[in-house]
Amino acid sequence: MMLDWSRFQSGAVGPEKAFGAFAAQLFERWLRREYGDDFASYTLHGAGGDGGVEAFARLPAGDVVGLQAKWFAGNIKASEINKIRASLDRAAATFPTLRKYVVAQRQNLTKARHEDETGGVERWEDFIAAAKKDHPSVEVVRWDEAGLLDQLAQPGNQEIKALWFEGEFTPSMITVAWEKVRSRLGARYLPDLHAVGAIDAMLDSDLWSPEAVGRTRRTLQQAVQALTEASSALGGFLRLTDGRRPPELDTPAIEAAAAIEALRSHAAVLIDVVATGPRLDVPEGPELDALAGLEELLEDFKKRGEGTYTADHAERALQLAWEAQEEVDAMEQMLRASARPRLVVGPAGCGKTHAAAAGVHRRVKEGNPCVLVLGKGSSPRDGAARMLADALDTPGWSLARMLDGLEALAVLRQASLVPAEDGKTGFSRALILIDGLEEAPGSDRWGDLLGDLAVELARRPRVHLVATARPEFFRHADLPSSIGHVRVEEHADVDLPAMLVAYAREYRVGIEAVPWLGWALRNALEIRLLAE
């Protein structure tokens, strides 16, 4: 069975970018089969000198595995071999520890038909011979049509073939899905009212936007620098008090120094996590009891007048360490939470629907694959596949096929991003946001649906699930343990007078006749109920 490239679904982005996303999707899954999730870094972008999509994964030992996707038609030409060679040379120069380089192309190579011709097979063999000479430590692997078919035959990949060759799944479907939901929302979503709040900021972190990833990386890098300074300050204390400090300080000071170094190493590990994308097995930080123990002993040391000045060095070290620990712990919790499906819990009228709609709206406009599902119009008894198919207007599609489609659009989105100054593009993710679980008929069945989605998404880190619900639903719901939760009071900083005017205009309420009304309404829910 061969691939029918005439049916390849490239949509509006063109075949080159679409093929790059297709190859990168298979490459990411191959990486996880071969190496698990334990990467030191992962980069995907379309920065090849000839426009080819490139992806690179750095393994814990330092070895690098790379991908180059080329949309070449027919038997490979000499000029195309030169492009592959240039890409390999550039990759080897950029990554000196490159050990494996996958070249994806859409068709198998054939030999020359006549003696005076050079066929694709011969050109490839000559290229491999030259590559072994120029880059002896690099294994070049070709994924031609046969290689791509082999990847598509791997467990869990069968739906990818159906997605790319048997049905169209494009960014325009995401836009249409959003417009349909927006028309149902009515005045529950007024774009002019929205300001960035807790839910929007949470979505930015959960979806690993380039800005959020950059902030996280900088925070951790600053923590590493602070801990390096802390280690130096504590070392200065040990040198200055050598032979003069009480013996009971020796071991605690050494243990505190070890704790600071352990925290610094942990922050460096988290920087690696930031460079790879969401993962469930985020390592936990070290115990810091030694810092508290040294802190108590230092107080006694100073009270005895045995080194007030020199103790300042140690106290400075501890202050830096504690401040860094707060930042590192916050980033660790954020990274861990972003890898799990999340339930946002907030009271009625706090603006969950408004914030959810605004978050999806903004991201869809930016080209990110996001789907908003209204709980009010859903039936969890029908299952996740039916719910998502209704939202995307893909009747009859399996759940795996739709999730693979969202994953593909996320890969395509990242491949199209322009890298930041540091060469990073974040880790583009698709979003499924289910708003108002308590509003659905048969809402007691959400646990089964969310559990099914959580199982599927554990194998698809590029697709993220968020749902919203009221506290009373959350208290009585039987939800799987794989679903995290966060509580919000989204409208805490909303301009209530502006909200009243906006709702009055939308619902044609003559509030001018009651000038004191604005003072009587105390929160967003009261304003909305009055307008309705």
Short mmCIF file of C-alpha atoms in Angstrom, two decimals:
data_model
loop_
_atom_site.label_atom_id
_atom_site.label_comp_id
_atom_site.label_asym_id
_atom_site.label_seq_id
_atom_site.Cartn_x
_atom_site.Cartn_y
_atom_site.Cartn_z
CA MET A 1 0.00 0.00 0.00
CA MET A 2 1.42 3.36 -1.05
CA LEU A 3 0.60 6.90 -0.01
CA ASP A 4 -1.60 8.88 -2.40
CA TRP A 5 0.05 12.29 -2.27
CA SER A 6 -2.64 13.78 -4.51
CA ARG A 7 -4.94 13.45 -1.48
CA PHE A 8 -2.48 14.88 1.02
CA GLN A 9 -4.30 17.54 3.06
CA SER A 10 -2.19 20.70 2.94
CA GLY A 11 -5.01 23.21 3.43
CA ALA A 12 -4.21 26.91 3.17
CA VAL A 13 -0.61 26.61 4.41
CA GLY A 14 0.73 24.85 1.33
CA PRO A 15 2.26 21.40 0.91
CA GLU A 16 5.76 22.26 2.16
CA LYS A 17 4.67 23.42 5.62
CA ALA A 18 1.98 20.76 5.84
CA PHE A 19 4.47 18.00 5.02
CA GLY A 20 6.87 19.43 7.57
CA ALA A 21 4.17 19.28 10.25
CA PHE A 22 3.26 15.74 9.18
CA ALA A 23 6.89 14.60 9.43
CA ALA A 24 7.43 16.43 12.73
CA GLN A 25 4.33 14.81 14.23
CA LEU A 26 5.70 11.36 13.35
CA PHE A 27 9.19 12.38 14.54
CA GLU A 28 7.95 13.49 17.97
CA ARG A 29 6.10 10.22 18.44
CA TRP A 30 9.13 8.23 17.28
CA LEU A 31 11.29 10.13 19.77
CA ARG A 32 8.99 9.21 22.63
CA ARG A 33 8.90 5.55 21.59
CA GLU A 34 12.68 5.39 21.32
CA TYR A 35 13.75 7.61 24.20
CA GLY A 36 10.68 8.28 26.37
CA ASP A 37 10.07 11.85 27.57
CA ASP A 38 13.52 12.30 29.06
CA PHE A 39 14.92 14.98 26.71
CA ALA A 40 17.32 17.68 27.79
CA SER A 41 15.82 19.98 25.14
CA TYR A 42 13.56 19.91 22.10
CA THR A 43 13.35 22.48 19.31
CA LEU A 44 11.00 22.63 16.33
CA HIS A 45 11.02 25.44 13.79
CA GLY A 46 10.98 26.18 10.11
CA ALA A 47 14.36 27.91 10.07
CA GLY A 48 16.10 25.73 7.53
CA GLY A 49 18.06 27.79 5.03
CA ASP A 50 15.97 26.37 2.19
CA GLY A 51 12.72 26.54 4.13
CA GLY A 52 12.71 22.94 5.31
CA VAL A 53 11.19 22.18 8.70
CA GLU A 54 13.77 21.19 11.30
CA ALA A 55 13.42 19.56 14.70
CA PHE A 56 16.13 18.62 17.19
CA ALA A 57 16.02 16.71 20.47
CA ARG A 58 18.95 16.72 22.89
CA LEU A 59 19.15 13.56 25.00
CA PRO A 60 20.27 13.61 28.67
CA ALA A 61 23.77 12.39 27.80
CA GLY A 62 24.15 15.27 25.33
CA ASP A 63 23.58 13.43 22.05
CA VAL A 64 21.32 15.19 19.56
CA VAL A 65 18.77 13.63 17.20
CA GLY A 66 17.50 15.76 14.31
CA LEU A 67 14.86 15.87 11.58
CA GLN A 68 14.82 17.58 8.19
CA ALA A 69 11.61 17.43 6.12
CA LYS A 70 11.80 17.99 2.36
CA TRP A 71 8.81 18.21 0.01
CA PHE A 72 10.67 16.89 -3.04
CA ALA A 73 8.67 15.63 -6.03
CA GLY A 74 9.71 12.55 -7.99
CA ASN A 75 13.12 10.96 -7.98
CA ILE A 76 15.63 13.07 -6.09
CA LYS A 77 17.68 15.54 -8.15
CA ALA A 78 21.28 16.65 -7.74
CA SER A 79 20.17 20.12 -6.58
CA GLU A 80 17.95 18.53 -3.94
CA ILE A 81 20.78 16.35 -2.67
CA ASN A 82 22.83 19.53 -2.34
CA LYS A 83 20.07 21.06 -0.18
CA ILE A 84 20.04 18.02 2.10
CA ARG A 85 23.83 18.13 2.35
CA ALA A 86 23.72 21.83 3.25
CA SER A 87 21.09 21.14 5.92
CA LEU A 88 23.20 18.35 7.39
CA ASP A 89 26.34 20.51 7.41
CA ARG A 90 24.45 23.30 9.15
CA ALA A 91 22.93 20.91 11.70
CA ALA A 92 26.29 19.32 12.48
CA ALA A 93 27.87 22.75 12.95
CA THR A 94 25.03 23.92 15.21
CA PHE A 95 24.91 20.68 17.20
CA PRO A 96 28.43 19.18 17.48
CA THR A 97 26.97 16.14 19.30
CA LEU A 98 24.51 15.32 16.50
CA ARG A 99 24.31 11.53 16.32
CA LYS A 100 21.25 10.75 14.21
CA TYR A 101 19.71 12.81 11.41
CA VAL A 102 16.37 11.82 9.90
CA VAL A 103 15.59 13.07 6.39
CA ALA A 104 11.89 12.83 5.53
CA GLN A 105 10.83 12.94 1.90
CA ARG A 106 7.60 11.85 0.32
CA GLN A 107 8.65 9.37 -2.36
CA ASN A 108 10.86 6.32 -2.63
CA LEU A 109 14.06 6.57 -4.64
CA THR A 110 14.59 4.64 -7.85
CA LYS A 111 17.67 3.57 -9.74
CA ALA A 112 18.69 4.99 -13.10
CA ARG A 113 17.10 3.32 -16.10
CA HIS A 114 20.08 3.81 -18.38
CA GLU A 115 23.81 3.51 -17.85
CA ASP A 116 24.46 7.14 -18.78
CA GLU A 117 22.02 8.43 -16.12
CA THR A 118 22.27 8.89 -12.37
CA GLY A 119 19.21 7.79 -10.44
CA GLY A 120 17.96 8.77 -7.01
CA VAL A 121 19.37 5.64 -5.39
CA GLU A 122 22.84 6.33 -6.74
CA ARG A 123 22.70 9.99 -5.71
CA TRP A 124 21.65 9.00 -2.20
CA GLU A 125 24.42 6.42 -1.91
CA ASP A 126 26.99 9.01 -3.00
CA PHE A 127 25.57 11.47 -0.46
CA ILE A 128 25.76 8.91 2.36
CA ALA A 129 29.36 8.07 1.46
CA ALA A 130 30.29 11.77 1.59
CA ALA A 131 28.33 12.27 4.82
CA LYS A 132 30.18 9.42 6.52
CA LYS A 133 33.45 11.03 5.55
CA ASP A 134 32.47 14.58 6.58
CA HIS A 135 30.42 13.63 9.66
CA PRO A 136 31.54 10.16 10.76
CA SER A 137 29.65 10.30 14.06
CA VAL A 138 26.28 11.05 12.44
CA GLU A 139 23.91 8.33 11.24
CA VAL A 140 21.69 9.60 8.42
CA VAL A 141 18.29 7.88 8.26
CA ARG A 142 15.93 8.27 5.29
CA TRP A 143 12.18 8.30 5.81
CA ASP A 144 10.96 8.01 2.25
CA GLU A 145 7.51 6.70 1.40
CA ALA A 146 8.38 3.27 2.79
CA GLY A 147 9.84 4.81 5.93
CA LEU A 148 6.80 7.03 6.45
CA LEU A 149 4.49 4.04 6.00
CA ASP A 150 6.50 2.18 8.62
CA GLN A 151 6.03 5.07 11.06
CA LEU A 152 2.31 5.26 10.28
CA ALA A 153 2.00 1.53 11.03
CA GLN A 154 3.31 1.97 14.58
CA PRO A 155 0.80 1.50 17.43
CA GLY A 156 -1.24 4.65 17.96
CA ASN A 157 -0.29 6.18 14.60
CA GLN A 158 -2.92 4.60 12.36
CA GLU A 159 -5.30 7.55 12.69
CA ILE A 160 -2.60 9.96 11.52
CA LYS A 161 -2.75 8.47 8.03
CA ALA A 162 -6.52 8.88 7.93
CA LEU A 163 -6.13 12.46 9.13
CA TRP A 164 -3.60 13.56 6.51
CA PHE A 165 -4.80 11.50 3.54
CA GLU A 166 -8.50 10.77 3.98
CA GLY A 167 -10.06 13.83 5.58
CA GLU A 168 -9.36 17.54 5.78
CA PHE A 169 -8.50 19.03 9.14
CA THR A 170 -7.35 22.62 8.75
CA PRO A 171 -7.11 25.84 10.78
CA SER A 172 -10.28 27.08 9.08
CA MET A 173 -12.23 24.35 10.89
CA ILE A 174 -11.05 25.81 14.19
CA THR A 175 -12.19 29.29 13.15
CA VAL A 176 -15.62 28.05 12.06
CA ALA A 177 -16.03 26.09 15.31
CA TRP A 178 -15.26 29.24 17.31
CA GLU A 179 -17.67 31.41 15.32
CA LYS A 180 -20.48 28.91 15.94
CA VAL A 181 -19.84 28.91 19.68
CA ARG A 182 -19.56 32.69 19.77
CA SER A 183 -22.98 33.07 18.18
CA ARG A 184 -24.47 30.92 20.96
CA LEU A 185 -22.81 32.89 23.73
CA GLY A 186 -24.58 36.16 23.01
CA ALA A 187 -24.06 38.66 25.82
CA ARG A 188 -22.22 36.11 27.95
CA TYR A 189 -19.18 37.21 25.95
CA LEU A 190 -18.63 40.92 25.28
CA PRO A 191 -15.08 41.29 23.89
CA ASP A 192 -14.80 44.98 24.80
CA LEU A 193 -15.19 44.14 28.48
CA HIS A 194 -12.45 41.60 28.77
CA ALA A 195 -9.20 42.36 30.54
CA VAL A 196 -6.44 39.84 31.12
CA GLY A 197 -7.18 38.01 34.35
CA ALA A 198 -6.26 34.89 36.26
CA ILE A 199 -7.76 32.44 33.76
CA ASP A 200 -6.11 34.08 30.76
CA ALA A 201 -2.72 34.15 32.50
CA MET A 202 -3.17 30.50 33.47
CA LEU A 203 -3.96 29.56 29.86
CA ASP A 204 -0.82 31.34 28.69
CA SER A 205 1.27 29.18 31.02
CA ASP A 206 -0.67 25.99 30.33
CA LEU A 207 -0.33 26.41 26.57
CA TRP A 208 3.41 27.19 26.74
CA SER A 209 3.20 30.37 24.72
CA PRO A 210 6.59 31.79 23.69
CA GLU A 211 6.08 34.65 26.16
CA ALA A 212 5.20 32.34 29.06
CA VAL A 213 8.08 29.99 28.27
CA GLY A 214 10.46 32.94 28.08
CA ARG A 215 9.32 34.25 31.47
CA THR A 216 9.67 30.83 33.07
CA ARG A 217 13.13 30.30 31.63
CA ARG A 218 14.32 33.74 32.77
CA THR A 219 12.93 33.19 36.27
CA LEU A 220 14.78 29.90 36.59
CA GLN A 221 17.99 31.32 35.15
CA GLN A 222 17.85 34.17 37.67
CA ALA A 223 17.31 31.61 40.43
CA VAL A 224 20.38 29.67 39.29
CA GLN A 225 22.40 32.89 39.37
CA ALA A 226 21.10 33.78 42.85
CA LEU A 227 21.96 30.31 44.14
CA THR A 228 25.43 30.58 42.67
CA GLU A 229 25.85 33.83 44.63
CA ALA A 230 24.45 32.13 47.74
CA SER A 231 26.96 29.32 47.43
CA SER A 232 29.77 31.86 47.10
CA ALA A 233 28.56 33.85 50.13
CA LEU A 234 28.34 30.76 52.30
CA GLY A 235 31.80 29.72 51.16
CA GLY A 236 33.05 33.15 52.19
CA PHE A 237 31.57 32.68 55.66
CA LEU A 238 33.31 29.31 56.04
CA ARG A 239 36.66 30.78 55.02
CA LEU A 240 36.40 33.87 57.23
CA THR A 241 35.41 31.87 60.31
CA ASP A 242 37.84 29.03 59.81
CA GLY A 243 39.27 28.12 63.23
CA ARG A 244 37.08 30.68 65.03
CA ARG A 245 33.52 29.40 64.71
CA PRO A 246 31.97 26.94 67.17
CA PRO A 247 32.48 23.33 66.05
CA GLU A 248 28.72 22.75 66.11
CA LEU A 249 28.44 25.06 63.07
CA ASP A 250 30.73 22.98 60.86
CA THR A 251 28.40 20.18 59.81
CA PRO A 252 25.24 22.35 59.48
CA ALA A 253 27.13 24.83 57.27
CA ILE A 254 28.42 22.04 55.03
CA GLU A 255 24.93 20.52 54.82
CA ALA A 256 23.44 23.93 54.00
CA ALA A 257 26.00 24.40 51.22
CA ALA A 258 25.03 20.99 49.83
CA ALA A 259 21.33 21.93 49.98
CA ILE A 260 21.98 25.16 48.07
CA GLU A 261 23.89 23.24 45.41
CA ALA A 262 21.09 20.66 45.19
CA LEU A 263 18.53 23.43 44.69
CA ARG A 264 20.71 25.03 42.02
CA SER A 265 20.96 21.69 40.19
CA HIS A 266 17.19 21.27 40.49
CA ALA A 267 16.60 24.69 38.92
CA ALA A 268 18.92 23.73 36.06
CA VAL A 269 16.92 20.52 35.53
CA LEU A 270 13.71 22.56 35.36
CA ILE A 271 15.31 24.75 32.68
CA ASP A 272 15.79 21.55 30.69
CA VAL A 273 12.11 20.69 31.22
CA VAL A 274 11.16 24.13 29.88
CA ALA A 275 13.17 23.31 26.76
CA THR A 276 11.33 20.05 26.07
CA GLY A 277 7.62 20.70 26.53
CA PRO A 278 5.07 19.51 29.10
CA ARG A 279 5.81 16.29 30.97
CA LEU A 280 4.08 14.55 33.85
CA ASP A 281 7.24 13.41 35.60
CA VAL A 282 8.60 16.80 36.66
CA PRO A 283 11.26 16.10 39.34
CA GLU A 284 10.64 17.33 42.87
CA GLY A 285 12.91 19.82 44.57
CA PRO A 286 15.37 18.86 47.33
CA GLU A 287 14.72 19.06 51.06
CA LEU A 288 16.01 22.32 52.57
CA ASP A 289 15.85 21.53 56.29
CA ALA A 290 19.59 22.19 56.48
CA LEU A 291 19.01 25.87 55.67
CA ALA A 292 16.55 26.30 58.54
CA GLY A 293 18.93 24.48 60.89
CA LEU A 294 21.85 26.73 60.00
CA GLU A 295 19.63 29.80 60.37
CA GLU A 296 18.88 28.94 64.01
CA LEU A 297 22.52 28.29 64.84
CA LEU A 298 23.60 31.58 63.26
CA GLU A 299 21.31 33.52 65.56
CA ASP A 300 23.01 31.96 68.56
CA PHE A 301 26.43 32.55 66.98
CA LYS A 302 25.69 36.28 66.67
CA LYS A 303 24.19 36.58 70.16
CA ARG A 304 27.45 35.30 71.61
CA GLY A 305 29.26 38.06 69.73
CA GLU A 306 31.44 35.55 67.97
CA GLY A 307 31.17 36.95 64.47
CA THR A 308 28.43 39.42 63.69
CA TYR A 309 30.19 40.69 60.57
CA THR A 310 31.17 37.31 59.22
CA ALA A 311 27.72 35.88 59.96
CA ASP A 312 26.32 38.43 57.52
CA HIS A 313 27.84 36.38 54.69
CA ALA A 314 25.96 33.28 55.78
CA GLU A 315 22.73 35.19 56.35
CA ARG A 316 23.02 36.71 52.88
CA ALA A 317 23.47 33.22 51.47
CA LEU A 318 20.38 31.96 53.26
CA GLN A 319 18.30 34.95 52.16
CA LEU A 320 19.27 34.39 48.52
CA ALA A 321 18.57 30.68 48.83
CA TRP A 322 15.11 31.14 50.37
CA GLU A 323 14.11 33.74 47.77
CA ALA A 324 15.32 31.49 44.96
CA GLN A 325 13.51 28.53 46.49
CA GLU A 326 10.21 30.42 46.32
CA GLU A 327 10.70 31.16 42.62
CA VAL A 328 11.88 27.64 41.79
CA ASP A 329 9.00 26.08 43.69
CA ALA A 330 6.47 28.28 41.88
CA MET A 331 7.93 27.35 38.49
CA GLU A 332 8.02 23.67 39.43
CA GLN A 333 4.35 23.74 40.41
CA MET A 334 3.44 25.58 37.22
CA LEU A 335 5.30 23.07 35.04
CA ARG A 336 3.72 20.13 36.83
CA ALA A 337 0.21 21.60 36.64
CA SER A 338 0.48 22.49 32.95
CA ALA A 339 1.07 18.85 32.02
CA ARG A 340 -2.25 17.71 33.52
CA PRO A 341 -5.84 18.43 32.46
CA ARG A 342 -7.15 21.21 34.67
CA LEU A 343 -10.49 22.16 36.20
CA VAL A 344 -11.03 25.87 36.91
CA VAL A 345 -13.42 26.27 39.86
CA GLY A 346 -15.15 29.60 40.47
CA PRO A 347 -18.48 30.89 41.79
CA ALA A 348 -21.42 31.81 39.60
CA GLY A 349 -21.00 35.18 37.94
CA CYS A 350 -17.25 35.41 38.46
CA GLY A 351 -16.69 35.54 34.70
CA LYS A 352 -15.48 32.02 33.90
CA THR A 353 -17.41 31.85 30.63
CA HIS A 354 -16.34 35.35 29.63
CA ALA A 355 -12.68 34.61 30.37
CA ALA A 356 -12.83 31.22 28.65
CA ALA A 357 -14.39 32.70 25.52
CA ALA A 358 -11.93 35.60 25.45
CA GLY A 359 -9.00 33.22 25.87
CA VAL A 360 -10.11 31.00 23.02
CA HIS A 361 -11.03 33.98 20.83
CA ARG A 362 -7.61 35.59 21.15
CA ARG A 363 -5.73 32.39 20.50
CA VAL A 364 -7.83 31.40 17.50
CA LYS A 365 -7.17 34.85 15.98
CA GLU A 366 -3.44 34.24 16.49
CA GLY A 367 -3.68 30.93 14.62
CA ASN A 368 -3.61 28.56 17.58
CA PRO A 369 -5.84 25.45 17.54
CA CYS A 370 -8.38 26.01 20.33
CA VAL A 371 -11.86 24.56 20.71
CA LEU A 372 -14.49 25.90 23.11
CA VAL A 373 -17.25 23.49 24.12
CA LEU A 374 -20.26 24.78 26.05
CA GLY A 375 -21.34 22.41 28.78
CA LYS A 376 -24.91 23.65 28.42
CA GLY A 377 -25.17 22.15 24.94
CA SER A 378 -23.28 18.93 25.67
CA SER A 379 -24.32 15.51 26.87
CA PRO A 380 -21.45 13.80 28.68
CA ARG A 381 -23.33 10.50 28.41
CA ASP A 382 -22.61 10.55 24.66
CA GLY A 383 -18.86 10.45 25.28
CA ALA A 384 -15.84 12.54 24.34
CA ALA A 385 -15.82 11.58 20.64
CA ARG A 386 -19.39 12.79 20.09
CA MET A 387 -18.78 15.99 22.05
CA LEU A 388 -15.67 16.93 20.07
CA ALA A 389 -17.16 15.86 16.73
CA ASP A 390 -20.15 18.13 17.35
CA ALA A 391 -17.84 21.04 18.17
CA LEU A 392 -15.63 20.53 15.11
CA ASP A 393 -18.40 19.39 12.74
CA THR A 394 -16.61 16.11 12.02
CA PRO A 395 -19.41 13.53 12.40
CA GLY A 396 -18.25 9.93 12.56
CA TRP A 397 -14.63 10.75 13.36
CA SER A 398 -12.97 8.77 16.12
CA LEU A 399 -11.67 10.58 19.19
CA ALA A 400 -8.09 9.60 18.36
CA ARG A 401 -8.39 11.06 14.87
CA MET A 402 -9.63 14.43 16.13
CA LEU A 403 -6.98 14.61 18.86
CA ASP A 404 -4.29 13.72 16.33
CA GLY A 405 -5.67 16.50 14.14
CA LEU A 406 -5.37 19.05 16.93
CA GLU A 407 -1.85 17.79 17.62
CA ALA A 408 -0.96 18.23 13.94
CA LEU A 409 -2.26 21.81 13.91
CA ALA A 410 -0.20 22.56 17.03
CA VAL A 411 2.93 21.21 15.34
CA LEU A 412 2.14 23.22 12.22
CA ARG A 413 1.63 26.35 14.31
CA GLN A 414 5.01 25.98 16.00
CA ALA A 415 6.77 25.27 12.71
CA SER A 416 5.41 28.56 11.36
CA LEU A 417 6.53 30.71 14.32
CA VAL A 418 9.51 33.02 14.02
CA PRO A 419 12.01 32.08 16.75
CA ALA A 420 12.72 34.66 19.45
CA GLU A 421 16.16 36.20 19.89
CA ASP A 422 17.26 33.17 21.90
CA GLY A 423 16.11 30.85 19.10
CA LYS A 424 13.17 29.52 21.13
CA THR A 425 9.55 29.27 19.94
CA GLY A 426 7.86 27.83 23.02
CA PHE A 427 5.95 24.58 22.65
CA SER A 428 2.72 25.18 20.76
CA ARG A 429 -0.26 23.29 22.17
CA ALA A 430 -3.87 22.82 21.15
CA LEU A 431 -6.60 23.56 23.69
CA ILE A 432 -9.93 21.90 24.40
CA LEU A 433 -11.86 24.10 26.83
CA ILE A 434 -15.17 22.83 28.22
CA ASP A 435 -17.07 25.64 29.94
CA GLY A 436 -19.73 25.09 32.60
CA LEU A 437 -19.70 21.39 33.46
CA GLU A 438 -22.61 21.84 35.86
CA GLU A 439 -24.85 23.17 33.05
CA ALA A 440 -24.90 19.92 31.08
CA PRO A 441 -27.76 17.42 31.38
CA GLY A 442 -26.41 14.33 33.09
CA SER A 443 -23.52 16.30 34.56
CA ASP A 444 -22.77 13.41 36.91
CA ARG A 445 -21.20 11.62 33.92
CA TRP A 446 -18.45 14.17 33.29
CA GLY A 447 -16.00 12.07 35.31
CA ASP A 448 -16.08 9.28 32.73
CA LEU A 449 -15.67 11.65 29.78
CA LEU A 450 -12.85 13.65 31.36
CA GLY A 451 -11.13 10.43 32.42
CA ASP A 452 -11.22 9.12 28.84
CA LEU A 453 -9.78 12.37 27.54
CA ALA A 454 -7.06 12.39 30.20
CA VAL A 455 -5.92 8.91 29.14
CA GLU A 456 -5.74 9.95 25.48
CA LEU A 457 -3.97 13.23 26.20
CA ALA A 458 -1.31 11.58 28.36
CA ARG A 459 0.11 10.32 25.04
CA ARG A 460 -0.37 13.68 23.32
CA PRO A 461 1.41 16.43 25.29
CA ARG A 462 0.61 18.91 22.52
CA VAL A 463 -3.12 18.81 23.35
CA HIS A 464 -4.32 20.33 26.63
CA LEU A 465 -7.69 20.07 28.36
CA VAL A 466 -9.25 22.72 30.61
CA ALA A 467 -12.78 22.74 32.02
CA THR A 468 -14.67 25.22 34.20
CA ALA A 469 -17.23 24.54 36.93
CA ARG A 470 -18.85 26.02 40.01
CA PRO A 471 -17.68 25.05 43.52
CA GLU A 472 -20.88 23.17 44.34
CA PHE A 473 -20.37 20.93 41.30
CA PHE A 474 -16.74 20.34 42.21
CA ARG A 475 -17.61 19.38 45.79
CA HIS A 476 -19.89 16.55 44.69
CA ALA A 477 -18.32 15.50 41.38
CA ASP A 478 -16.53 12.18 41.06
CA LEU A 479 -13.58 13.27 38.91
CA PRO A 480 -10.46 11.24 38.08
CA SER A 481 -7.32 11.97 40.08
CA SER A 482 -5.49 12.84 36.85
CA ILE A 483 -7.47 16.11 36.68
CA GLY A 484 -5.90 19.00 38.58
CA HIS A 485 -7.91 22.00 39.77
CA VAL A 486 -7.47 25.67 40.58
CA ARG A 487 -9.85 28.15 42.25
CA VAL A 488 -10.38 31.63 40.82
CA GLU A 489 -12.26 34.84 41.54
CA GLU A 490 -11.93 36.15 38.01
CA HIS A 491 -13.93 39.41 38.29
CA ALA A 492 -12.10 40.68 41.38
CA ASP A 493 -10.58 43.62 39.48
CA VAL A 494 -13.33 44.29 36.94
CA ASP A 495 -14.59 47.84 36.43
CA LEU A 496 -18.19 47.27 37.58
CA PRO A 497 -19.59 50.62 36.30
CA ALA A 498 -18.20 49.88 32.83
CA MET A 499 -19.66 46.39 32.98
CA LEU A 500 -23.08 47.77 33.94
CA VAL A 501 -23.06 50.19 31.00
CA ALA A 502 -21.99 47.45 28.58
CA TYR A 503 -24.63 44.98 29.72
CA ALA A 504 -27.32 47.68 29.74
CA ARG A 505 -26.43 48.59 26.17
CA GLU A 506 -26.44 44.94 25.07
CA TYR A 507 -29.81 44.20 26.70
CA ARG A 508 -31.30 47.67 26.06
CA VAL A 509 -31.90 48.42 29.73
CA GLY A 510 -32.64 52.09 30.52
CA ILE A 511 -30.40 52.51 33.54
CA GLU A 512 -30.30 56.29 33.08
CA ALA A 513 -33.69 56.51 34.78
CA VAL A 514 -32.26 55.00 37.97
CA PRO A 515 -28.99 56.87 38.62
CA TRP A 516 -28.33 55.15 41.94
CA LEU A 517 -28.50 51.66 40.42
CA GLY A 518 -24.76 51.43 39.84
CA TRP A 519 -24.12 51.93 43.54
CA ALA A 520 -26.59 49.22 44.55
CA LEU A 521 -25.12 46.43 42.41
CA ARG A 522 -22.21 44.84 44.26
CA ASN A 523 -20.76 42.29 41.83
CA ALA A 524 -20.71 41.03 38.25
CA LEU A 525 -23.38 38.40 38.85
CA GLU A 526 -25.91 40.98 40.08
CA ILE A 527 -25.22 43.14 37.02
CA ARG A 528 -25.71 40.22 34.65
CA LEU A 529 -28.90 39.03 36.34
CA LEU A 530 -30.35 42.55 36.27
CA ALA A 531 -29.58 42.94 32.57
CA GLU A 532 -31.01 39.54 31.70
#
